[in-house]
Amino acid sequence: MPNLIELPIYVGIDGSDTALEACKWAAQYADSTSMSLILVYAMPDAERQLGTAATPDENLLSEEVHSVGRRVLAAAESLVDAVAPSVNVETVLTRAPIASFLASVSSNASLVVVGSEARHGLRDLVLGGEVIRISNAVELNRTGLSGGFTS
């Protein structure tokens, strides 16, 4: 098993302020530990989000979704460069749901970091729905959150 410091930190990015704060935290942590970052943007399933009637030109919609993802990742990468220019950064644009993707790579990660935004119910007031799915799915002893760690 590789030393944790040899493994990258995966950061889920969606363009929200909390995701960018989590990215900033991860960049500073990576800088202090000489770890690398992998920024991940999960493209939404347009058909599921908008319904089949709202997607008449699938190619155009797909290109727009890719374009948004590339812009979000570029902004996050610029943030990392501004706060921790020596950190090695890779980006991943995936069609998989973010929780599934992060779970699939978590055994090869030192940390998985995501921002949280409250959306539904009491648990979500603390963590956010997507963070709960990710925390339940990843194969780490800890999941990094922008406000701390949870076991």
mmCIF file with all atom_site columns, C-alpha atoms in Angstrom:
data_model
loop_
_atom_site.group_PDB
_atom_site.id
_atom_site.type_symbol
_atom_site.label_atom_id
_atom_site.label_alt_id
_atom_site.label_comp_id
_atom_site.label_asym_id
_atom_site.label_entity_id
_atom_site.label_seq_id
_atom_site.pdbx_PDB_ins_code
_atom_site.Cartn_x
_atom_site.Cartn_y
_atom_site.Cartn_z
_atom_site.occupancy
_atom_site.B_iso_or_equiv
_atom_site.pdbx_formal_charge
_atom_site.auth_seq_id
_atom_site.auth_comp_id
_atom_site.auth_asym_id
_atom_site.auth_atom_id
_atom_site.pdbx_PDB_model_num
ATOM 1   C CA . MET A 1 1   ? 0.000   0.000  0.000   1.00 0.00 ? 1   MET A CA 1
ATOM 2   C CA . PRO A 1 2   ? 1.484   3.374  -0.976  1.00 0.00 ? 2   PRO A CA 1
ATOM 3   C CA . ASN A 1 3   ? 2.227   6.018  1.592   1.00 0.00 ? 3   ASN A CA 1
ATOM 4   C CA . LEU A 1 4   ? -0.725  8.442  1.787   1.00 0.00 ? 4   LEU A CA 1
ATOM 5   C CA . ILE A 1 5   ? 1.506   11.389 0.977   1.00 0.00 ? 5   ILE A CA 1
ATOM 6   C CA . GLU A 1 6   ? 2.289   9.734  -2.374  1.00 0.00 ? 6   GLU A CA 1
ATOM 7   C CA . LEU A 1 7   ? -1.401  9.682  -3.316  1.00 0.00 ? 7   LEU A CA 1
ATOM 8   C CA . PRO A 1 8   ? -3.227  12.716 -4.718  1.00 0.00 ? 8   PRO A CA 1
ATOM 9   C CA . ILE A 1 9   ? -6.001  14.714 -3.118  1.00 0.00 ? 9   ILE A CA 1
ATOM 10  C CA . TYR A 1 10  ? -9.230  14.555 -5.140  1.00 0.00 ? 10  TYR A CA 1
ATOM 11  C CA . VAL A 1 11  ? -11.393 17.669 -5.010  1.00 0.00 ? 11  VAL A CA 1
ATOM 12  C CA . GLY A 1 12  ? -15.006 17.686 -6.183  1.00 0.00 ? 12  GLY A CA 1
ATOM 13  C CA . ILE A 1 13  ? -15.704 20.964 -7.990  1.00 0.00 ? 13  ILE A CA 1
ATOM 14  C CA . ASP A 1 14  ? -19.107 22.296 -9.042  1.00 0.00 ? 14  ASP A CA 1
ATOM 15  C CA . GLY A 1 15  ? -18.373 26.011 -9.316  1.00 0.00 ? 15  GLY A CA 1
ATOM 16  C CA . SER A 1 16  ? -20.122 26.943 -6.070  1.00 0.00 ? 16  SER A CA 1
ATOM 17  C CA . ASP A 1 17  ? -18.476 29.203 -3.516  1.00 0.00 ? 17  ASP A CA 1
ATOM 18  C CA . THR A 1 18  ? -18.215 26.330 -1.036  1.00 0.00 ? 18  THR A CA 1
ATOM 19  C CA . ALA A 1 19  ? -16.563 24.091 -3.628  1.00 0.00 ? 19  ALA A CA 1
ATOM 20  C CA . LEU A 1 20  ? -14.045 26.818 -4.406  1.00 0.00 ? 20  LEU A CA 1
ATOM 21  C CA . GLU A 1 21  ? -13.372 27.306 -0.679  1.00 0.00 ? 21  GLU A CA 1
ATOM 22  C CA . ALA A 1 22  ? -12.816 23.552 -0.366  1.00 0.00 ? 22  ALA A CA 1
ATOM 23  C CA . CYS A 1 23  ? -10.505 23.736 -3.378  1.00 0.00 ? 23  CYS A CA 1
ATOM 24  C CA . LYS A 1 24  ? -8.544  26.572 -1.769  1.00 0.00 ? 24  LYS A CA 1
ATOM 25  C CA . TRP A 1 25  ? -8.232  24.616 1.480   1.00 0.00 ? 25  TRP A CA 1
ATOM 26  C CA . ALA A 1 26  ? -7.106  21.499 -0.421  1.00 0.00 ? 26  ALA A CA 1
ATOM 27  C CA . ALA A 1 27  ? -4.540  23.529 -2.390  1.00 0.00 ? 27  ALA A CA 1
ATOM 28  C CA . GLN A 1 28  ? -3.047  24.976 0.795   1.00 0.00 ? 28  GLN A CA 1
ATOM 29  C CA . TYR A 1 29  ? -2.994  21.541 2.415   1.00 0.00 ? 29  TYR A CA 1
ATOM 30  C CA . ALA A 1 30  ? -1.430  19.987 -0.694  1.00 0.00 ? 30  ALA A CA 1
ATOM 31  C CA . ASP A 1 31  ? 1.199   22.715 -0.705  1.00 0.00 ? 31  ASP A CA 1
ATOM 32  C CA . SER A 1 32  ? 2.082   22.106 2.941   1.00 0.00 ? 32  SER A CA 1
ATOM 33  C CA . THR A 1 33  ? 2.364   18.321 2.417   1.00 0.00 ? 33  THR A CA 1
ATOM 34  C CA . SER A 1 34  ? 3.821   18.216 -1.125  1.00 0.00 ? 34  SER A CA 1
ATOM 35  C CA . MET A 1 35  ? 0.767   16.361 -2.433  1.00 0.00 ? 35  MET A CA 1
ATOM 36  C CA . SER A 1 36  ? -0.822  16.811 -5.844  1.00 0.00 ? 36  SER A CA 1
ATOM 37  C CA . LEU A 1 37  ? -4.446  17.714 -6.579  1.00 0.00 ? 37  LEU A CA 1
ATOM 38  C CA . ILE A 1 38  ? -6.936  16.227 -8.976  1.00 0.00 ? 38  ILE A CA 1
ATOM 39  C CA . LEU A 1 39  ? -9.913  18.527 -9.553  1.00 0.00 ? 39  LEU A CA 1
ATOM 40  C CA . VAL A 1 40  ? -13.079 16.709 -10.641 1.00 0.00 ? 40  VAL A CA 1
ATOM 41  C CA . TYR A 1 41  ? -16.179 18.148 -12.302 1.00 0.00 ? 41  TYR A CA 1
ATOM 42  C CA . ALA A 1 42  ? -19.129 15.809 -12.814 1.00 0.00 ? 42  ALA A CA 1
ATOM 43  C CA . MET A 1 43  ? -21.219 16.836 -15.791 1.00 0.00 ? 43  MET A CA 1
ATOM 44  C CA . PRO A 1 44  ? -24.928 16.750 -15.037 1.00 0.00 ? 44  PRO A CA 1
ATOM 45  C CA . ASP A 1 45  ? -27.095 14.310 -16.942 1.00 0.00 ? 45  ASP A CA 1
ATOM 46  C CA . ALA A 1 46  ? -28.986 16.829 -19.092 1.00 0.00 ? 46  ALA A CA 1
ATOM 47  C CA . GLU A 1 47  ? -31.816 14.446 -19.908 1.00 0.00 ? 47  GLU A CA 1
ATOM 48  C CA . ARG A 1 48  ? -32.362 13.657 -16.239 1.00 0.00 ? 48  ARG A CA 1
ATOM 49  C CA . GLN A 1 49  ? -32.063 17.333 -15.271 1.00 0.00 ? 49  GLN A CA 1
ATOM 50  C CA . LEU A 1 50  ? -34.166 18.833 -18.058 1.00 0.00 ? 50  LEU A CA 1
ATOM 51  C CA . GLY A 1 51  ? -36.312 15.982 -19.364 1.00 0.00 ? 51  GLY A CA 1
ATOM 52  C CA . THR A 1 52  ? -36.221 14.525 -22.860 1.00 0.00 ? 52  THR A CA 1
ATOM 53  C CA . ALA A 1 53  ? -38.541 17.189 -24.296 1.00 0.00 ? 53  ALA A CA 1
ATOM 54  C CA . ALA A 1 54  ? -36.084 19.916 -23.291 1.00 0.00 ? 54  ALA A CA 1
ATOM 55  C CA . THR A 1 55  ? -33.103 18.376 -25.118 1.00 0.00 ? 55  THR A CA 1
ATOM 56  C CA . PRO A 1 56  ? -33.898 18.510 -28.848 1.00 0.00 ? 56  PRO A CA 1
ATOM 57  C CA . ASP A 1 57  ? -30.285 18.997 -29.950 1.00 0.00 ? 57  ASP A CA 1
ATOM 58  C CA . GLU A 1 58  ? -28.285 16.555 -27.870 1.00 0.00 ? 58  GLU A CA 1
ATOM 59  C CA . ASN A 1 59  ? -24.938 17.442 -29.478 1.00 0.00 ? 59  ASN A CA 1
ATOM 60  C CA . LEU A 1 60  ? -25.378 21.157 -28.824 1.00 0.00 ? 60  LEU A CA 1
ATOM 61  C CA . LEU A 1 61  ? -26.439 20.520 -25.236 1.00 0.00 ? 61  LEU A CA 1
ATOM 62  C CA . SER A 1 62  ? -23.558 18.106 -24.670 1.00 0.00 ? 62  SER A CA 1
ATOM 63  C CA . GLU A 1 63  ? -21.051 20.672 -25.951 1.00 0.00 ? 63  GLU A CA 1
ATOM 64  C CA . GLU A 1 64  ? -22.550 23.334 -23.672 1.00 0.00 ? 64  GLU A CA 1
ATOM 65  C CA . VAL A 1 65  ? -22.296 21.005 -20.649 1.00 0.00 ? 65  VAL A CA 1
ATOM 66  C CA . HIS A 1 66  ? -18.653 20.243 -21.555 1.00 0.00 ? 66  HIS A CA 1
ATOM 67  C CA . SER A 1 67  ? -17.958 23.959 -21.953 1.00 0.00 ? 67  SER A CA 1
ATOM 68  C CA . VAL A 1 68  ? -19.392 24.748 -18.515 1.00 0.00 ? 68  VAL A CA 1
ATOM 69  C CA . GLY A 1 69  ? -17.328 21.951 -16.981 1.00 0.00 ? 69  GLY A CA 1
ATOM 70  C CA . ARG A 1 70  ? -14.130 23.170 -18.629 1.00 0.00 ? 70  ARG A CA 1
ATOM 71  C CA . ARG A 1 71  ? -14.784 26.732 -17.384 1.00 0.00 ? 71  ARG A CA 1
ATOM 72  C CA . VAL A 1 72  ? -15.477 25.553 -13.829 1.00 0.00 ? 72  VAL A CA 1
ATOM 73  C CA . LEU A 1 73  ? -12.300 23.456 -13.795 1.00 0.00 ? 73  LEU A CA 1
ATOM 74  C CA . ALA A 1 74  ? -10.243 26.301 -15.296 1.00 0.00 ? 74  ALA A CA 1
ATOM 75  C CA . ALA A 1 75  ? -11.469 28.678 -12.578 1.00 0.00 ? 75  ALA A CA 1
ATOM 76  C CA . ALA A 1 76  ? -10.602 26.161 -9.860  1.00 0.00 ? 76  ALA A CA 1
ATOM 77  C CA . GLU A 1 77  ? -7.194  25.517 -11.408 1.00 0.00 ? 77  GLU A CA 1
ATOM 78  C CA . SER A 1 78  ? -6.530  29.283 -11.474 1.00 0.00 ? 78  SER A CA 1
ATOM 79  C CA . LEU A 1 79  ? -7.475  29.483 -7.801  1.00 0.00 ? 79  LEU A CA 1
ATOM 80  C CA . VAL A 1 80  ? -5.016  26.716 -6.958  1.00 0.00 ? 80  VAL A CA 1
ATOM 81  C CA . ASP A 1 81  ? -2.309  28.470 -8.960  1.00 0.00 ? 81  ASP A CA 1
ATOM 82  C CA . ALA A 1 82  ? -2.976  31.718 -7.077  1.00 0.00 ? 82  ALA A CA 1
ATOM 83  C CA . VAL A 1 83  ? -2.814  30.215 -3.568  1.00 0.00 ? 83  VAL A CA 1
ATOM 84  C CA . ALA A 1 84  ? -0.342  27.358 -4.097  1.00 0.00 ? 84  ALA A CA 1
ATOM 85  C CA . PRO A 1 85  ? 1.567   27.770 -7.380  1.00 0.00 ? 85  PRO A CA 1
ATOM 86  C CA . SER A 1 86  ? 3.919   24.852 -6.682  1.00 0.00 ? 86  SER A CA 1
ATOM 87  C CA . VAL A 1 87  ? 1.105   22.285 -6.399  1.00 0.00 ? 87  VAL A CA 1
ATOM 88  C CA . ASN A 1 88  ? 0.765   19.888 -9.323  1.00 0.00 ? 88  ASN A CA 1
ATOM 89  C CA . VAL A 1 89  ? -2.846  19.976 -10.603 1.00 0.00 ? 89  VAL A CA 1
ATOM 90  C CA . GLU A 1 90  ? -4.752  17.668 -12.930 1.00 0.00 ? 90  GLU A CA 1
ATOM 91  C CA . THR A 1 91  ? -8.375  18.044 -13.976 1.00 0.00 ? 91  THR A CA 1
ATOM 92  C CA . VAL A 1 92  ? -11.029 15.449 -14.758 1.00 0.00 ? 92  VAL A CA 1
ATOM 93  C CA . LEU A 1 93  ? -14.337 16.025 -16.524 1.00 0.00 ? 93  LEU A CA 1
ATOM 94  C CA . THR A 1 94  ? -16.601 13.013 -15.934 1.00 0.00 ? 94  THR A CA 1
ATOM 95  C CA . ARG A 1 95  ? -20.109 11.926 -16.893 1.00 0.00 ? 95  ARG A CA 1
ATOM 96  C CA . ALA A 1 96  ? -20.351 9.767  -13.759 1.00 0.00 ? 96  ALA A CA 1
ATOM 97  C CA . PRO A 1 97  ? -22.223 11.166 -10.753 1.00 0.00 ? 97  PRO A CA 1
ATOM 98  C CA . ILE A 1 98  ? -19.692 12.847 -8.466  1.00 0.00 ? 98  ILE A CA 1
ATOM 99  C CA . ALA A 1 99  ? -20.277 10.471 -5.535  1.00 0.00 ? 99  ALA A CA 1
ATOM 100 C CA . SER A 1 100 ? -19.793 7.423  -7.790  1.00 0.00 ? 100 SER A CA 1
ATOM 101 C CA . PHE A 1 101 ? -16.674 8.835  -9.416  1.00 0.00 ? 101 PHE A CA 1
ATOM 102 C CA . LEU A 1 102 ? -15.035 9.828  -6.129  1.00 0.00 ? 102 LEU A CA 1
ATOM 103 C CA . ALA A 1 103 ? -15.915 6.434  -4.631  1.00 0.00 ? 103 ALA A CA 1
ATOM 104 C CA . SER A 1 104 ? -14.286 4.693  -7.605  1.00 0.00 ? 104 SER A CA 1
ATOM 105 C CA . VAL A 1 105 ? -10.987 6.561  -7.131  1.00 0.00 ? 105 VAL A CA 1
ATOM 106 C CA . SER A 1 106 ? -10.964 6.873  -3.347  1.00 0.00 ? 106 SER A CA 1
ATOM 107 C CA . SER A 1 107 ? -8.741  3.836  -2.790  1.00 0.00 ? 107 SER A CA 1
ATOM 108 C CA . ASN A 1 108 ? -6.053  5.713  -4.758  1.00 0.00 ? 108 ASN A CA 1
ATOM 109 C CA . ALA A 1 109 ? -6.494  9.017  -2.907  1.00 0.00 ? 109 ALA A CA 1
ATOM 110 C CA . SER A 1 110 ? -4.950  10.437 0.218   1.00 0.00 ? 110 SER A CA 1
ATOM 111 C CA . LEU A 1 111 ? -8.023  12.644 0.740   1.00 0.00 ? 111 LEU A CA 1
ATOM 112 C CA . VAL A 1 112 ? -11.308 13.400 -0.961  1.00 0.00 ? 112 VAL A CA 1
ATOM 113 C CA . VAL A 1 113 ? -12.334 17.019 -0.429  1.00 0.00 ? 113 VAL A CA 1
ATOM 114 C CA . VAL A 1 114 ? -15.691 18.577 -1.255  1.00 0.00 ? 114 VAL A CA 1
ATOM 115 C CA . GLY A 1 115 ? -17.501 21.722 -0.244  1.00 0.00 ? 115 GLY A CA 1
ATOM 116 C CA . SER A 1 116 ? -20.865 21.443 1.410   1.00 0.00 ? 116 SER A CA 1
ATOM 117 C CA . GLU A 1 117 ? -24.068 23.382 0.962   1.00 0.00 ? 117 GLU A CA 1
ATOM 118 C CA . ALA A 1 118 ? -27.197 22.685 2.947   1.00 0.00 ? 118 ALA A CA 1
ATOM 119 C CA . ARG A 1 119 ? -30.120 21.652 0.783   1.00 0.00 ? 119 ARG A CA 1
ATOM 120 C CA . HIS A 1 120 ? -32.608 19.317 2.508   1.00 0.00 ? 120 HIS A CA 1
ATOM 121 C CA . GLY A 1 121 ? -33.396 18.357 6.075   1.00 0.00 ? 121 GLY A CA 1
ATOM 122 C CA . LEU A 1 122 ? -31.404 18.417 9.268   1.00 0.00 ? 122 LEU A CA 1
ATOM 123 C CA . ARG A 1 123 ? -28.498 16.227 8.082   1.00 0.00 ? 123 ARG A CA 1
ATOM 124 C CA . ASP A 1 124 ? -28.086 18.417 5.023   1.00 0.00 ? 124 ASP A CA 1
ATOM 125 C CA . LEU A 1 125 ? -27.943 21.503 7.221   1.00 0.00 ? 125 LEU A CA 1
ATOM 126 C CA . VAL A 1 126 ? -24.736 20.041 8.603   1.00 0.00 ? 126 VAL A CA 1
ATOM 127 C CA . LEU A 1 127 ? -23.182 18.413 5.526   1.00 0.00 ? 127 LEU A CA 1
ATOM 128 C CA . GLY A 1 128 ? -25.176 18.792 2.324   1.00 0.00 ? 128 GLY A CA 1
ATOM 129 C CA . GLY A 1 129 ? -26.830 15.924 0.414   1.00 0.00 ? 129 GLY A CA 1
ATOM 130 C CA . GLU A 1 130 ? -24.017 15.231 -2.037  1.00 0.00 ? 130 GLU A CA 1
ATOM 131 C CA . VAL A 1 131 ? -21.403 15.275 0.721   1.00 0.00 ? 131 VAL A CA 1
ATOM 132 C CA . ILE A 1 132 ? -23.387 12.611 2.600   1.00 0.00 ? 132 ILE A CA 1
ATOM 133 C CA . ARG A 1 133 ? -23.470 10.391 -0.523  1.00 0.00 ? 133 ARG A CA 1
ATOM 134 C CA . ILE A 1 134 ? -19.734 10.879 -1.076  1.00 0.00 ? 134 ILE A CA 1
ATOM 135 C CA . SER A 1 135 ? -18.848 10.299 2.581   1.00 0.00 ? 135 SER A CA 1
ATOM 136 C CA . ASN A 1 136 ? -20.851 7.072  2.578   1.00 0.00 ? 136 ASN A CA 1
ATOM 137 C CA . ALA A 1 137 ? -19.238 5.867  -0.654  1.00 0.00 ? 137 ALA A CA 1
ATOM 138 C CA . VAL A 1 138 ? -15.529 6.630  -0.432  1.00 0.00 ? 138 VAL A CA 1
ATOM 139 C CA . GLU A 1 139 ? -13.005 4.065  0.774   1.00 0.00 ? 139 GLU A CA 1
ATOM 140 C CA . LEU A 1 140 ? -10.995 6.314  3.076   1.00 0.00 ? 140 LEU A CA 1
ATOM 141 C CA . ASN A 1 141 ? -10.669 6.584  6.811   1.00 0.00 ? 141 ASN A CA 1
ATOM 142 C CA . ARG A 1 142 ? -11.516 10.253 6.436   1.00 0.00 ? 142 ARG A CA 1
ATOM 143 C CA . THR A 1 143 ? -13.249 12.512 3.970   1.00 0.00 ? 143 THR A CA 1
ATOM 144 C CA . GLY A 1 144 ? -11.946 16.068 3.847   1.00 0.00 ? 144 GLY A CA 1
ATOM 145 C CA . LEU A 1 145 ? -14.555 18.767 4.128   1.00 0.00 ? 145 LEU A CA 1
ATOM 146 C CA . SER A 1 146 ? -13.949 22.458 3.773   1.00 0.00 ? 146 SER A CA 1
ATOM 147 C CA . GLY A 1 147 ? -14.836 22.943 7.446   1.00 0.00 ? 147 GLY A CA 1
ATOM 148 C CA . GLY A 1 148 ? -12.935 19.960 8.859   1.00 0.00 ? 148 GLY A CA 1
ATOM 149 C CA . PHE A 1 149 ? -12.902 16.178 8.705   1.00 0.00 ? 149 PHE A CA 1
ATOM 150 C CA . THR A 1 150 ? -15.462 13.503 9.316   1.00 0.00 ? 150 THR A CA 1
ATOM 151 C CA . SER A 1 151 ? -14.832 9.823  9.949   1.00 0.00 ? 151 SER A CA 1
#
